[in-house]
JSON list of C-alpha atoms in Angstrom, two decimals:
[
{"chain": "Q", "resi": 97, "resn": "UNK", "atom": "CA", "xyz": [1.91, -10.31, 6.72]},
{"chain": "Q", "resi": 98, "resn": "UNK", "atom": "CA", "xyz": [4.43, -7.56, 8.09]},
{"chain": "Q", "resi": 99, "resn": "UNK", "atom": "CA", "xyz": [3.14, -4.17, 9.28]},
{"chain": "Q", "resi": 100, "resn": "UNK", "atom": "CA", "xyz": [3.12, -0.99, 7.57]},
{"chain": "Q", "resi": 101, "resn": "UNK", "atom": "CA", "xyz": [4.96, 1.44, 9.92]},
{"chain": "Q", "resi": 102, "resn": "UNK", "atom": "CA", "xyz": [6.34, 4.91, 9.87]},
{"chain": "Q", "resi": 103, "resn": "UNK", "atom": "CA", "xyz": [9.82, 5.47, 11.97]},
{"chain": "Q", "resi": 104, "resn": "UNK", "atom": "CA", "xyz": [11.66, 8.35, 13.26]},
{"chain": "Q", "resi": 105, "resn": "UNK", "atom": "CA", "xyz": [9.13, 10.93, 11.65]},
{"chain": "Q", "resi": 106, "resn": "UNK", "atom": "CA", "xyz": [10.31, 14.15, 13.03]},
{"chain": "Q", "resi": 107, "resn": "UNK", "atom": "CA", "xyz": [7.60, 16.60, 14.00]},
{"chain": "Q", "resi": 108, "resn": "UNK", "atom": "CA", "xyz": [7.80, 20.31, 15.45]},
{"chain": "Q", "resi": 109, "resn": "UNK", "atom": "CA", "xyz": [5.94, 21.06, 18.80]},
{"chain": "Q", "resi": 110, "resn": "UNK", "atom": "CA", "xyz": [3.37, 22.77, 16.82]},
{"chain": "Q", "resi": 111, "resn": "UNK", "atom": "CA", "xyz": [2.92, 19.65, 14.59]},
{"chain": "Q", "resi": 112, "resn": "UNK", "atom": "CA", "xyz": [4.81, 20.33, 11.44]},
{"chain": "Q", "resi": 113, "resn": "UNK", "atom": "CA", "xyz": [6.78, 17.69, 9.76]},
{"chain": "Q", "resi": 114, "resn": "UNK", "atom": "CA", "xyz": [8.41, 20.14, 7.24]},
{"chain": "Q", "resi": 115, "resn": "UNK", "atom": "CA", "xyz": [9.13, 23.75, 7.07]},
{"chain": "Q", "resi": 116, "resn": "UNK", "atom": "CA", "xyz": [7.61, 25.90, 4.34]},
{"chain": "Q", "resi": 117, "resn": "UNK", "atom": "CA", "xyz": [8.94, 26.76, 0.97]},
{"chain": "Q", "resi": 118, "resn": "UNK", "atom": "CA", "xyz": [10.47, 23.06, -0.06]},
{"chain": "Q", "resi": 119, "resn": "UNK", "atom": "CA", "xyz": [13.19, 23.48, -2.65]},
{"chain": "Q", "resi": 120, "resn": "UNK", "atom": "CA", "xyz": [16.28, 22.09, -3.80]},
{"chain": "Q", "resi": 121, "resn": "UNK", "atom": "CA", "xyz": [17.82, 24.66, -1.85]},
{"chain": "Q", "resi": 122, "resn": "UNK", "atom": "CA", "xyz": [15.70, 23.93, 1.38]},
{"chain": "Q", "resi": 123, "resn": "UNK", "atom": "CA", "xyz": [14.67, 19.94, 0.86]},
{"chain": "Q", "resi": 124, "resn": "UNK", "atom": "CA", "xyz": [13.47, 19.99, 4.32]},
{"chain": "Q", "resi": 125, "resn": "UNK", "atom": "CA", "xyz": [11.69, 23.65, 3.97]},
{"chain": "Q", "resi": 126, "resn": "UNK", "atom": "CA", "xyz": [12.96, 26.61, 5.45]},
{"chain": "Q", "resi": 127, "resn": "UNK", "atom": "CA", "xyz": [13.65, 25.85, 9.28]},
{"chain": "Q", "resi": 128, "resn": "UNK", "atom": "CA", "xyz": [12.91, 22.23, 8.68]},
{"chain": "Q", "resi": 129, "resn": "UNK", "atom": "CA", "xyz": [16.44, 21.18, 9.36]},
{"chain": "Q", "resi": 130, "resn": "UNK", "atom": "CA", "xyz": [15.81, 21.72, 12.99]},
{"chain": "Q", "resi": 131, "resn": "UNK", "atom": "CA", "xyz": [13.30, 18.81, 13.21]},
{"chain": "Q", "resi": 132, "resn": "UNK", "atom": "CA", "xyz": [16.08, 16.46, 12.56]},
{"chain": "Q", "resi": 133, "resn": "UNK", "atom": "CA", "xyz": [18.87, 17.48, 14.87]},
{"chain": "Q", "resi": 134, "resn": "UNK", "atom": "CA", "xyz": [18.14, 14.96, 17.35]},
{"chain": "Q", "resi": 135, "resn": "UNK", "atom": "CA", "xyz": [18.90, 12.12, 14.68]},
{"chain": "Q", "resi": 136, "resn": "UNK", "atom": "CA", "xyz": [21.82, 13.71, 13.20]},
{"chain": "Q", "resi": 137, "resn": "UNK", "atom": "CA", "xyz": [23.68, 13.48, 16.64]},
{"chain": "Q", "resi": 138, "resn": "UNK", "atom": "CA", "xyz": [23.13, 9.52, 17.07]},
{"chain": "Q", "resi": 139, "resn": "UNK", "atom": "CA", "xyz": [25.83, 6.94, 16.17]},
{"chain": "Q", "resi": 140, "resn": "UNK", "atom": "CA", "xyz": [22.96, 5.07, 14.18]},
{"chain": "Q", "resi": 141, "resn": "UNK", "atom": "CA", "xyz": [22.49, 8.21, 11.67]},
{"chain": "Q", "resi": 142, "resn": "UNK", "atom": "CA", "xyz": [26.22, 8.71, 11.41]},
{"chain": "Q", "resi": 143, "resn": "UNK", "atom": "CA", "xyz": [26.83, 5.14, 10.24]},
{"chain": "Q", "resi": 144, "resn": "UNK", "atom": "CA", "xyz": [24.24, 4.96, 8.13]},
{"chain": "Q", "resi": 145, "resn": "UNK", "atom": "CA", "xyz": [24.39, 8.41, 6.14]},
{"chain": "Q", "resi": 146, "resn": "UNK", "atom": "CA", "xyz": [28.29, 9.02, 6.59]},
{"chain": "Q", "resi": 147, "resn": "UNK", "atom": "CA", "xyz": [29.68, 5.40, 7.36]},
{"chain": "Q", "resi": 148, "resn": "UNK", "atom": "CA", "xyz": [31.47, 7.46, 10.02]},
{"chain": "Q", "resi": 149, "resn": "UNK", "atom": "CA", "xyz": [32.15, 6.30, 13.77]},
{"chain": "Q", "resi": 150, "resn": "UNK", "atom": "CA", "xyz": [30.97, 7.99, 17.16]},
{"chain": "Q", "resi": 151, "resn": "UNK", "atom": "CA", "xyz": [27.75, 9.87, 17.75]},
{"chain": "Q", "resi": 152, "resn": "UNK", "atom": "CA", "xyz": [25.31, 9.29, 20.85]},
{"chain": "Q", "resi": 153, "resn": "UNK", "atom": "CA", "xyz": [23.97, 5.83, 21.68]},
{"chain": "Q", "resi": 154, "resn": "UNK", "atom": "CA", "xyz": [21.46, 6.63, 23.96]},
{"chain": "Q", "resi": 155, "resn": "UNK", "atom": "CA", "xyz": [17.40, 6.43, 23.61]},
{"chain": "Q", "resi": 156, "resn": "UNK", "atom": "CA", "xyz": [17.24, 8.44, 20.38]},
{"chain": "Q", "resi": 157, "resn": "UNK", "atom": "CA", "xyz": [19.66, 5.99, 19.19]},
{"chain": "Q", "resi": 158, "resn": "UNK", "atom": "CA", "xyz": [17.85, 3.24, 19.77]},
{"chain": "Q", "resi": 159, "resn": "UNK", "atom": "CA", "xyz": [14.66, 4.59, 18.18]},
{"chain": "Q", "resi": 160, "resn": "UNK", "atom": "CA", "xyz": [16.60, 4.94, 14.98]},
{"chain": "Q", "resi": 161, "resn": "UNK", "atom": "CA", "xyz": [17.90, 1.39, 15.01]},
{"chain": "Q", "resi": 162, "resn": "UNK", "atom": "CA", "xyz": [14.59, 0.04, 16.29]},
{"chain": "Q", "resi": 163, "resn": "UNK", "atom": "CA", "xyz": [13.08, 1.78, 12.95]},
{"chain": "Q", "resi": 164, "resn": "UNK", "atom": "CA", "xyz": [15.03, -0.55, 10.67]},
{"chain": "Q", "resi": 165, "resn": "UNK", "atom": "CA", "xyz": [14.11, -3.77, 12.58]},
{"chain": "Q", "resi": 166, "resn": "UNK", "atom": "CA", "xyz": [12.42, -6.26, 10.24]},
{"chain": "Q", "resi": 167, "resn": "UNK", "atom": "CA", "xyz": [12.15, -3.67, 7.26]},
{"chain": "Q", "resi": 168, "resn": "UNK", "atom": "CA", "xyz": [11.67, -5.45, 3.87]},
{"chain": "Q", "resi": 169, "resn": "UNK", "atom": "CA", "xyz": [10.55, -2.45, 1.82]},
{"chain": "Q", "resi": 170, "resn": "UNK", "atom": "CA", "xyz": [10.10, 0.80, 1.87]},
{"chain": "Q", "resi": 171, "resn": "UNK", "atom": "CA", "xyz": [7.72, 3.37, 0.31]},
{"chain": "Q", "resi": 172, "resn": "UNK", "atom": "CA", "xyz": [8.30, 7.03, -0.17]},
{"chain": "Q", "resi": 173, "resn": "UNK", "atom": "CA", "xyz": [6.31, 10.02, -1.66]},
{"chain": "Q", "resi": 174, "resn": "UNK", "atom": "CA", "xyz": [8.13, 11.76, -4.56]},
{"chain": "Q", "resi": 175, "resn": "UNK", "atom": "CA", "xyz": [9.24, 14.83, -2.36]},
{"chain": "Q", "resi": 176, "resn": "UNK", "atom": "CA", "xyz": [11.33, 12.43, -0.50]},
{"chain": "Q", "resi": 177, "resn": "UNK", "atom": "CA", "xyz": [12.98, 11.14, -3.81]},
{"chain": "Q", "resi": 178, "resn": "UNK", "atom": "CA", "xyz": [13.44, 14.55, -5.05]},
{"chain": "Q", "resi": 179, "resn": "UNK", "atom": "CA", "xyz": [12.51, 18.20, -5.67]},
{"chain": "Q", "resi": 180, "resn": "UNK", "atom": "CA", "xyz": [11.01, 17.98, -9.13]},
{"chain": "Q", "resi": 181, "resn": "UNK", "atom": "CA", "xyz": [7.19, 18.36, -9.89]},
{"chain": "Q", "resi": 182, "resn": "UNK", "atom": "CA", "xyz": [5.42, 17.22, -13.00]},
{"chain": "Q", "resi": 183, "resn": "UNK", "atom": "CA", "xyz": [6.41, 14.98, -15.51]},
{"chain": "Q", "resi": 184, "resn": "UNK", "atom": "CA", "xyz": [10.26, 13.94, -15.26]},
{"chain": "Q", "resi": 185, "resn": "UNK", "atom": "CA", "xyz": [12.00, 16.43, -17.50]},
{"chain": "Q", "resi": 186, "resn": "UNK", "atom": "CA", "xyz": [15.13, 13.61, -18.04]},
{"chain": "Q", "resi": 187, "resn": "UNK", "atom": "CA", "xyz": [16.36, 10.91, -15.86]},
{"chain": "Q", "resi": 188, "resn": "UNK", "atom": "CA", "xyz": [19.07, 12.54, -14.35]},
{"chain": "Q", "resi": 189, "resn": "UNK", "atom": "CA", "xyz": [18.02, 13.07, -10.73]},
{"chain": "Q", "resi": 190, "resn": "UNK", "atom": "CA", "xyz": [18.50, 9.76, -8.87]},
{"chain": "Q", "resi": 191, "resn": "UNK", "atom": "CA", "xyz": [17.76, 11.19, -5.55]},
{"chain": "Q", "resi": 192, "resn": "UNK", "atom": "CA", "xyz": [19.01, 13.08, -2.41]},
{"chain": "Q", "resi": 193, "resn": "UNK", "atom": "CA", "xyz": [21.66, 10.55, -1.40]},
{"chain": "Q", "resi": 194, "resn": "UNK", "atom": "CA", "xyz": [24.10, 10.08, -4.36]},
{"chain": "Q", "resi": 195, "resn": "UNK", "atom": "CA", "xyz": [25.13, 6.86, -5.84]},
{"chain": "Q", "resi": 196, "resn": "UNK", "atom": "CA", "xyz": [24.58, 4.75, -2.73]},
{"chain": "Q", "resi": 197, "resn": "UNK", "atom": "CA", "xyz": [21.46, 5.62, -0.81]},
{"chain": "Q", "resi": 198, "resn": "UNK", "atom": "CA", "xyz": [20.85, 4.12, 2.65]},
{"chain": "Q", "resi": 199, "resn": "UNK", "atom": "CA", "xyz": [17.65, 2.16, 1.83]},
{"chain": "Q", "resi": 200, "resn": "UNK", "atom": "CA", "xyz": [19.62, -1.17, 0.39]},
{"chain": "Q", "resi": 201, "resn": "UNK", "atom": "CA", "xyz": [16.36, -3.10, -0.27]},
{"chain": "Q", "resi": 202, "resn": "UNK", "atom": "CA", "xyz": [13.38, -2.04, -2.91]},
{"chain": "Q", "resi": 203, "resn": "UNK", "atom": "CA", "xyz": [11.91, 1.25, -2.76]},
{"chain": "Q", "resi": 204, "resn": "UNK", "atom": "CA", "xyz": [8.37, 2.29, -4.06]},
{"chain": "Q", "resi": 205, "resn": "UNK", "atom": "CA", "xyz": [8.32, 5.82, -4.70]},
{"chain": "Q", "resi": 206, "resn": "UNK", "atom": "CA", "xyz": [4.64, 7.65, -5.17]},
{"chain": "Q", "resi": 207, "resn": "UNK", "atom": "CA", "xyz": [4.23, 9.54, -8.22]},
{"chain": "Q", "resi": 208, "resn": "UNK", "atom": "CA", "xyz": [1.75, 10.60, -10.96]},
{"chain": "Q", "resi": 209, "resn": "UNK", "atom": "CA", "xyz": [4.13, 10.10, -13.76]},
{"chain": "Q", "resi": 210, "resn": "UNK", "atom": "CA", "xyz": [5.81, 6.92, -14.56]},
{"chain": "Q", "resi": 211, "resn": "UNK", "atom": "CA", "xyz": [9.62, 6.55, -15.17]},
{"chain": "Q", "resi": 212, "resn": "UNK", "atom": "CA", "xyz": [11.55, 3.26, -15.26]},
{"chain": "Q", "resi": 213, "resn": "UNK", "atom": "CA", "xyz": [12.98, 1.31, -12.36]},
{"chain": "Q", "resi": 214, "resn": "UNK", "atom": "CA", "xyz": [16.37, 2.76, -11.23]},
{"chain": "Q", "resi": 215, "resn": "UNK", "atom": "CA", "xyz": [18.78, 0.19, -9.39]},
{"chain": "Q", "resi": 216, "resn": "UNK", "atom": "CA", "xyz": [21.39, 1.86, -7.20]},
{"chain": "Q", "resi": 217, "resn": "UNK", "atom": "CA", "xyz": [24.62, 0.94, -5.45]},
{"chain": "Q", "resi": 218, "resn": "UNK", "atom": "CA", "xyz": [24.45, -0.90, -2.02]},
{"chain": "Q", "resi": 219, "resn": "UNK", "atom": "CA", "xyz": [21.24, -2.78, -3.05]},
{"chain": "Q", "resi": 220, "resn": "UNK", "atom": "CA", "xyz": [18.63, -0.19, -3.46]},
{"chain": "Q", "resi": 221, "resn": "UNK", "atom": "CA", "xyz": [16.23, 0.02, -6.26]},
{"chain": "Q", "resi": 222, "resn": "UNK", "atom": "CA", "xyz": [13.57, 2.67, -6.77]},
{"chain": "Q", "resi": 223, "resn": "UNK", "atom": "CA", "xyz": [10.23, 1.75, -8.30]},
{"chain": "Q", "resi": 224, "resn": "UNK", "atom": "CA", "xyz": [8.03, 4.51, -9.37]},
{"chain": "Q", "resi": 225, "resn": "UNK", "atom": "CA", "xyz": [4.25, 3.71, -8.62]},
{"chain": "Q", "resi": 226, "resn": "UNK", "atom": "CA", "xyz": [1.67, 5.67, -10.52]},
{"chain": "Q", "resi": 227, "resn": "UNK", "atom": "CA", "xyz": [-1.56, 4.08, -9.62]},
{"chain": "Q", "resi": 228, "resn": "UNK", "atom": "CA", "xyz": [-2.13, 5.08, -6.17]},
{"chain": "Q", "resi": 229, "resn": "UNK", "atom": "CA", "xyz": [-1.21, 4.36, -2.39]},
{"chain": "Q", "resi": 230, "resn": "UNK", "atom": "CA", "xyz": [-2.78, 1.03, -2.25]},
{"chain": "Q", "resi": 231, "resn": "UNK", "atom": "CA", "xyz": [-1.00, -0.55, -5.71]},
{"chain": "Q", "resi": 232, "resn": "UNK", "atom": "CA", "xyz": [2.37, 1.02, -3.88]},
{"chain": "Q", "resi": 233, "resn": "UNK", "atom": "CA", "xyz": [1.51, -1.15, -0.63]},
{"chain": "Q", "resi": 234, "resn": "UNK", "atom": "CA", "xyz": [0.54, -4.16, -2.47]},
{"chain": "Q", "resi": 235, "resn": "UNK", "atom": "CA", "xyz": [3.86, -4.33, -4.45]},
{"chain": "Q", "resi": 236, "resn": "UNK", "atom": "CA", "xyz": [5.86, -3.01, -1.21]},
{"chain": "Q", "resi": 237, "resn": "UNK", "atom": "CA", "xyz": [4.51, -6.09, 0.77]},
{"chain": "Q", "resi": 238, "resn": "UNK", "atom": "CA", "xyz": [5.32, -8.46, -2.24]},
{"chain": "Q", "resi": 239, "resn": "UNK", "atom": "CA", "xyz": [8.86, -7.38, -2.16]},
{"chain": "Q", "resi": 240, "resn": "UNK", "atom": "CA", "xyz": [9.33, -7.48, 1.72]},
{"chain": "Q", "resi": 241, "resn": "UNK", "atom": "CA", "xyz": [8.03, -11.25, 1.69]},
{"chain": "Q", "resi": 242, "resn": "UNK", "atom": "CA", "xyz": [6.33, -11.15, 5.23]},
{"chain": "Q", "resi": 243, "resn": "UNK", "atom": "CA", "xyz": [8.66, -8.35, 6.78]},
{"chain": "Q", "resi": 244, "resn": "UNK", "atom": "CA", "xyz": [7.51, -4.94, 7.68]},
{"chain": "Q", "resi": 245, "resn": "UNK", "atom": "CA", "xyz": [7.10, -2.11, 5.13]},
{"chain": "Q", "resi": 246, "resn": "UNK", "atom": "CA", "xyz": [8.74, 1.35, 6.05]},
{"chain": "Q", "resi": 247, "resn": "UNK", "atom": "CA", "xyz": [6.80, 4.29, 4.96]},
{"chain": "Q", "resi": 248, "resn": "UNK", "atom": "CA", "xyz": [9.15, 7.12, 4.87]},
{"chain": "Q", "resi": 249, "resn": "UNK", "atom": "CA", "xyz": [7.26, 10.11, 4.20]},
{"chain": "Q", "resi": 250, "resn": "UNK", "atom": "CA", "xyz": [7.04, 12.99, 3.34]},
{"chain": "Q", "resi": 251, "resn": "UNK", "atom": "CA", "xyz": [3.91, 14.59, 5.22]},
{"chain": "Q", "resi": 252, "resn": "UNK", "atom": "CA", "xyz": [1.57, 14.05, 2.44]},
{"chain": "Q", "resi": 253, "resn": "UNK", "atom": "CA", "xyz": [2.17, 10.49, 1.63]},
{"chain": "Q", "resi": 254, "resn": "UNK", "atom": "CA", "xyz": [2.14, 9.89, 5.74]},
{"chain": "Q", "resi": 255, "resn": "UNK", "atom": "CA", "xyz": [-1.45, 11.80, 5.38]},
{"chain": "Q", "resi": 256, "resn": "UNK", "atom": "CA", "xyz": [-2.59, 9.93, 2.91]},
{"chain": "Q", "resi": 257, "resn": "UNK", "atom": "CA", "xyz": [-1.97, 6.20, 4.43]},
{"chain": "Q", "resi": 258, "resn": "UNK", "atom": "CA", "xyz": [-3.33, 7.51, 7.82]},
{"chain": "Q", "resi": 259, "resn": "UNK", "atom": "CA", "xyz": [-6.52, 8.90, 6.02]},
{"chain": "Q", "resi": 260, "resn": "UNK", "atom": "CA", "xyz": [-7.06, 5.32, 4.55]},
{"chain": "Q", "resi": 261, "resn": "UNK", "atom": "CA", "xyz": [-6.44, 3.49, 7.65]},
{"chain": "Q", "resi": 262, "resn": "UNK", "atom": "CA", "xyz": [-3.56, 1.41, 6.41]},
{"chain": "Q", "resi": 263, "resn": "UNK", "atom": "CA", "xyz": [-0.90, 2.60, 8.80]},
{"chain": "Q", "resi": 264, "resn": "UNK", "atom": "CA", "xyz": [-0.46, -0.07, 11.80]},
{"chain": "Q", "resi": 265, "resn": "UNK", "atom": "CA", "xyz": [2.46, 1.97, 13.70]},
{"chain": "Q", "resi": 266, "resn": "UNK", "atom": "CA", "xyz": [3.43, 5.67, 13.80]},
{"chain": "Q", "resi": 267, "resn": "UNK", "atom": "CA", "xyz": [6.42, 6.60, 15.53]},
{"chain": "Q", "resi": 268, "resn": "UNK", "atom": "CA", "xyz": [6.97, 10.48, 16.10]},
{"chain": "Q", "resi": 269, "resn": "UNK", "atom": "CA", "xyz": [10.08, 11.98, 17.18]},
{"chain": "Q", "resi": 270, "resn": "UNK", "atom": "CA", "xyz": [8.92, 15.57, 18.77]},
{"chain": "Q", "resi": 271, "resn": "UNK", "atom": "CA", "xyz": [11.73, 17.82, 17.97]},
{"chain": "Q", "resi": 272, "resn": "UNK", "atom": "CA", "xyz": [12.10, 20.65, 20.71]},
{"chain": "Q", "resi": 273, "resn": "UNK", "atom": "CA", "xyz": [11.25, 23.67, 18.13]},
{"chain": "Q", "resi": 274, "resn": "UNK", "atom": "CA", "xyz": [8.37, 25.75, 16.54]},
{"chain": "Q", "resi": 275, "resn": "UNK", "atom": "CA", "xyz": [8.01, 26.07, 12.97]},
{"chain": "Q", "resi": 276, "resn": "UNK", "atom": "CA", "xyz": [4.75, 28.20, 12.75]},
{"chain": "Q", "resi": 277, "resn": "UNK", "atom": "CA", "xyz": [3.98, 27.14, 9.21]},
{"chain": "Q", "resi": 278, "resn": "UNK", "atom": "CA", "xyz": [5.24, 24.64, 6.80]},
{"chain": "Q", "resi": 279, "resn": "UNK", "atom": "CA", "xyz": [3.43, 20.82, 6.25]},
{"chain": "Q", "resi": 280, "resn": "UNK", "atom": "CA", "xyz": [1.10, 20.00, 9.17]},
{"chain": "Q", "resi": 281, "resn": "UNK", "atom": "CA", "xyz": [0.93, 16.46, 9.91]},
{"chain": "Q", "resi": 282, "resn": "UNK", "atom": "CA", "xyz": [-2.56, 16.13, 11.34]},
{"chain": "Q", "resi": 283, "resn": "UNK", "atom": "CA", "xyz": [-4.73, 18.83, 10.03]},
{"chain": "Q", "resi": 284, "resn": "UNK", "atom": "CA", "xyz": [-8.18, 17.61, 9.26]},
{"chain": "Q", "resi": 285, "resn": "UNK", "atom": "CA", "xyz": [-7.25, 13.95, 10.58]},
{"chain": "Q", "resi": 286, "resn": "UNK", "atom": "CA", "xyz": [-9.21, 12.85, 13.12]},
{"chain": "Q", "resi": 287, "resn": "UNK", "atom": "CA", "xyz": [-6.71, 10.04, 14.83]},
{"chain": "Q", "resi": 288, "resn": "UNK", "atom": "CA", "xyz": [-9.19, 8.31, 17.58]},
{"chain": "Q", "resi": 289, "resn": "UNK", "atom": "CA", "xyz": [-11.74, 8.10, 14.50]},
{"chain": "Q", "resi": 290, "resn": "UNK", "atom": "CA", "xyz": [-9.32, 6.51, 12.46]},
{"chain": "Q", "resi": 291, "resn": "UNK", "atom": "CA", "xyz": [-8.60, 3.89, 15.11]},
{"chain": "Q", "resi": 292, "resn": "UNK", "atom": "CA", "xyz": [-5.10, 5.08, 16.38]},
{"chain": "Q", "resi": 293, "resn": "UNK", "atom": "CA", "xyz": [-3.95, 5.47, 19.99]},
{"chain": "Q", "resi": 294, "resn": "UNK", "atom": "CA", "xyz": [-0.86, 6.28, 21.43]},
{"chain": "Q", "resi": 295, "resn": "UNK", "atom": "CA", "xyz": [0.89, 3.65, 23.02]},
{"chain": "Q", "resi": 296, "resn": "UNK", "atom": "CA", "xyz": [4.16, 4.72, 24.25]},
{"chain": "Q", "resi": 297, "resn": "UNK", "atom": "CA", "xyz": [5.74, 7.89, 25.44]},
{"chain": "Q", "resi": 298, "resn": "UNK", "atom": "CA", "xyz": [9.26, 8.08, 25.81]},
{"chain": "Q", "resi": 299, "resn": "UNK", "atom": "CA", "xyz": [11.76, 10.99, 26.74]},
{"chain": "Q", "resi": 300, "resn": "UNK", "atom": "CA", "xyz": [14.86, 10.74, 24.51]},
{"chain": "Q", "resi": 301, "resn": "UNK", "atom": "CA", "xyz": [18.24, 12.83, 24.86]},
{"chain": "Q", "resi": 302, "resn": "UNK", "atom": "CA", "xyz": [16.98, 15.70, 22.42]},
{"chain": "Q", "resi": 303, "resn": "UNK", "atom": "CA", "xyz": [13.55, 14.55, 21.46]},
{"chain": "Q", "resi": 304, "resn": "UNK", "atom": "CA", "xyz": [10.51, 13.00, 22.80]},
{"chain": "Q", "resi": 305, "resn": "UNK", "atom": "CA", "xyz": [9.35, 9.72, 21.28]},
{"chain": "Q", "resi": 306, "resn": "UNK", "atom": "CA", "xyz": [5.59, 8.90, 20.73]},
{"chain": "Q", "resi": 307, "resn": "UNK", "atom": "CA", "xyz": [4.05, 5.52, 19.36]},
{"chain": "Q", "resi": 308, "resn": "UNK", "atom": "CA", "xyz": [0.68, 5.60, 17.79]},
{"chain": "Q", "resi": 309, "resn": "UNK", "atom": "CA", "xyz": [-0.78, 2.18, 16.99]},
{"chain": "Q", "resi": 310, "resn": "UNK", "atom": "CA", "xyz": [-4.02, 1.48, 14.84]},
{"chain": "Q", "resi": 311, "resn": "UNK", "atom": "CA", "xyz": [-5.92, -0.71, 17.41]},
{"chain": "Q", "resi": 312, "resn": "UNK", "atom": "CA", "xyz": [-9.10, -1.05, 15.34]},
{"chain": "Q", "resi": 313, "resn": "UNK", "atom": "CA", "xyz": [-10.43, -0.36, 11.81]},
{"chain": "Q", "resi": 314, "resn": "UNK", "atom": "CA", "xyz": [-11.63, 3.06, 10.80]},
{"chain": "Q", "resi": 315, "resn": "UNK", "atom": "CA", "xyz": [-14.85, 4.30, 12.09]}
]
C-alpha cells in the first residue's frame, strides 16, 4: 500500500501555512503569497501551472518534482478547491485552476456538503467526500492502486490527518518570511507523541526543506 504524504507544503518561519482573511481576492490569506515565491521561481512550477519554459532547476525544483513521484491520487481540503462555505449555492465553481487543473488524476475533496463528481480536462476528476477523512483516504487509496496518495492541504486538512496519525511523510518548505497571524499548522499538536521525527533538512535556493516521517504509531 502506498504512503499518504504531504509534499511542498509552504510554511512561514513563525509556523503559518496561510495568511489571515482568506477569500476569493486573497486565496492564500493576506500576505500568504510570500510563502510560495520559492515554488513560483522553479522550472517545475512553470511547466505544471503555466505550460511555460525556463525557471530555476536547483534544489527547490528537485523537491517539487520529487513531490509528484509515484502519486496515484490526491486529497484536498475544501478551501483548496474554492473559497465557498456551507451548502453549494450552485455547481458553477470548478476550482481555482481553470478548465485543466494540474492534478491529472482522481482528487478527493473533503466537504460537509455532497456534490456530484466533476470531470475536468487533462484527466482530473474531483470527488466530493462528505463522510470524513478516513473515508476520503480509503477512496483515494483505492483509486491510487498501490501508489502514494498526496494530501495537498490546506492547513486544516493537514492538521486533521496529522492528529489522526495518518500521514506517513510530511515535506515542509520553510519560506524566509514572517506572517504574524493566519493558519498555524502545528498549534496544539504534539508531533513526537504522534510518532513524527525530522529525517531530513536540506537548504534550497529560496526555502529550507524539512522532511518529517511517522516512525511509530501515535502514543
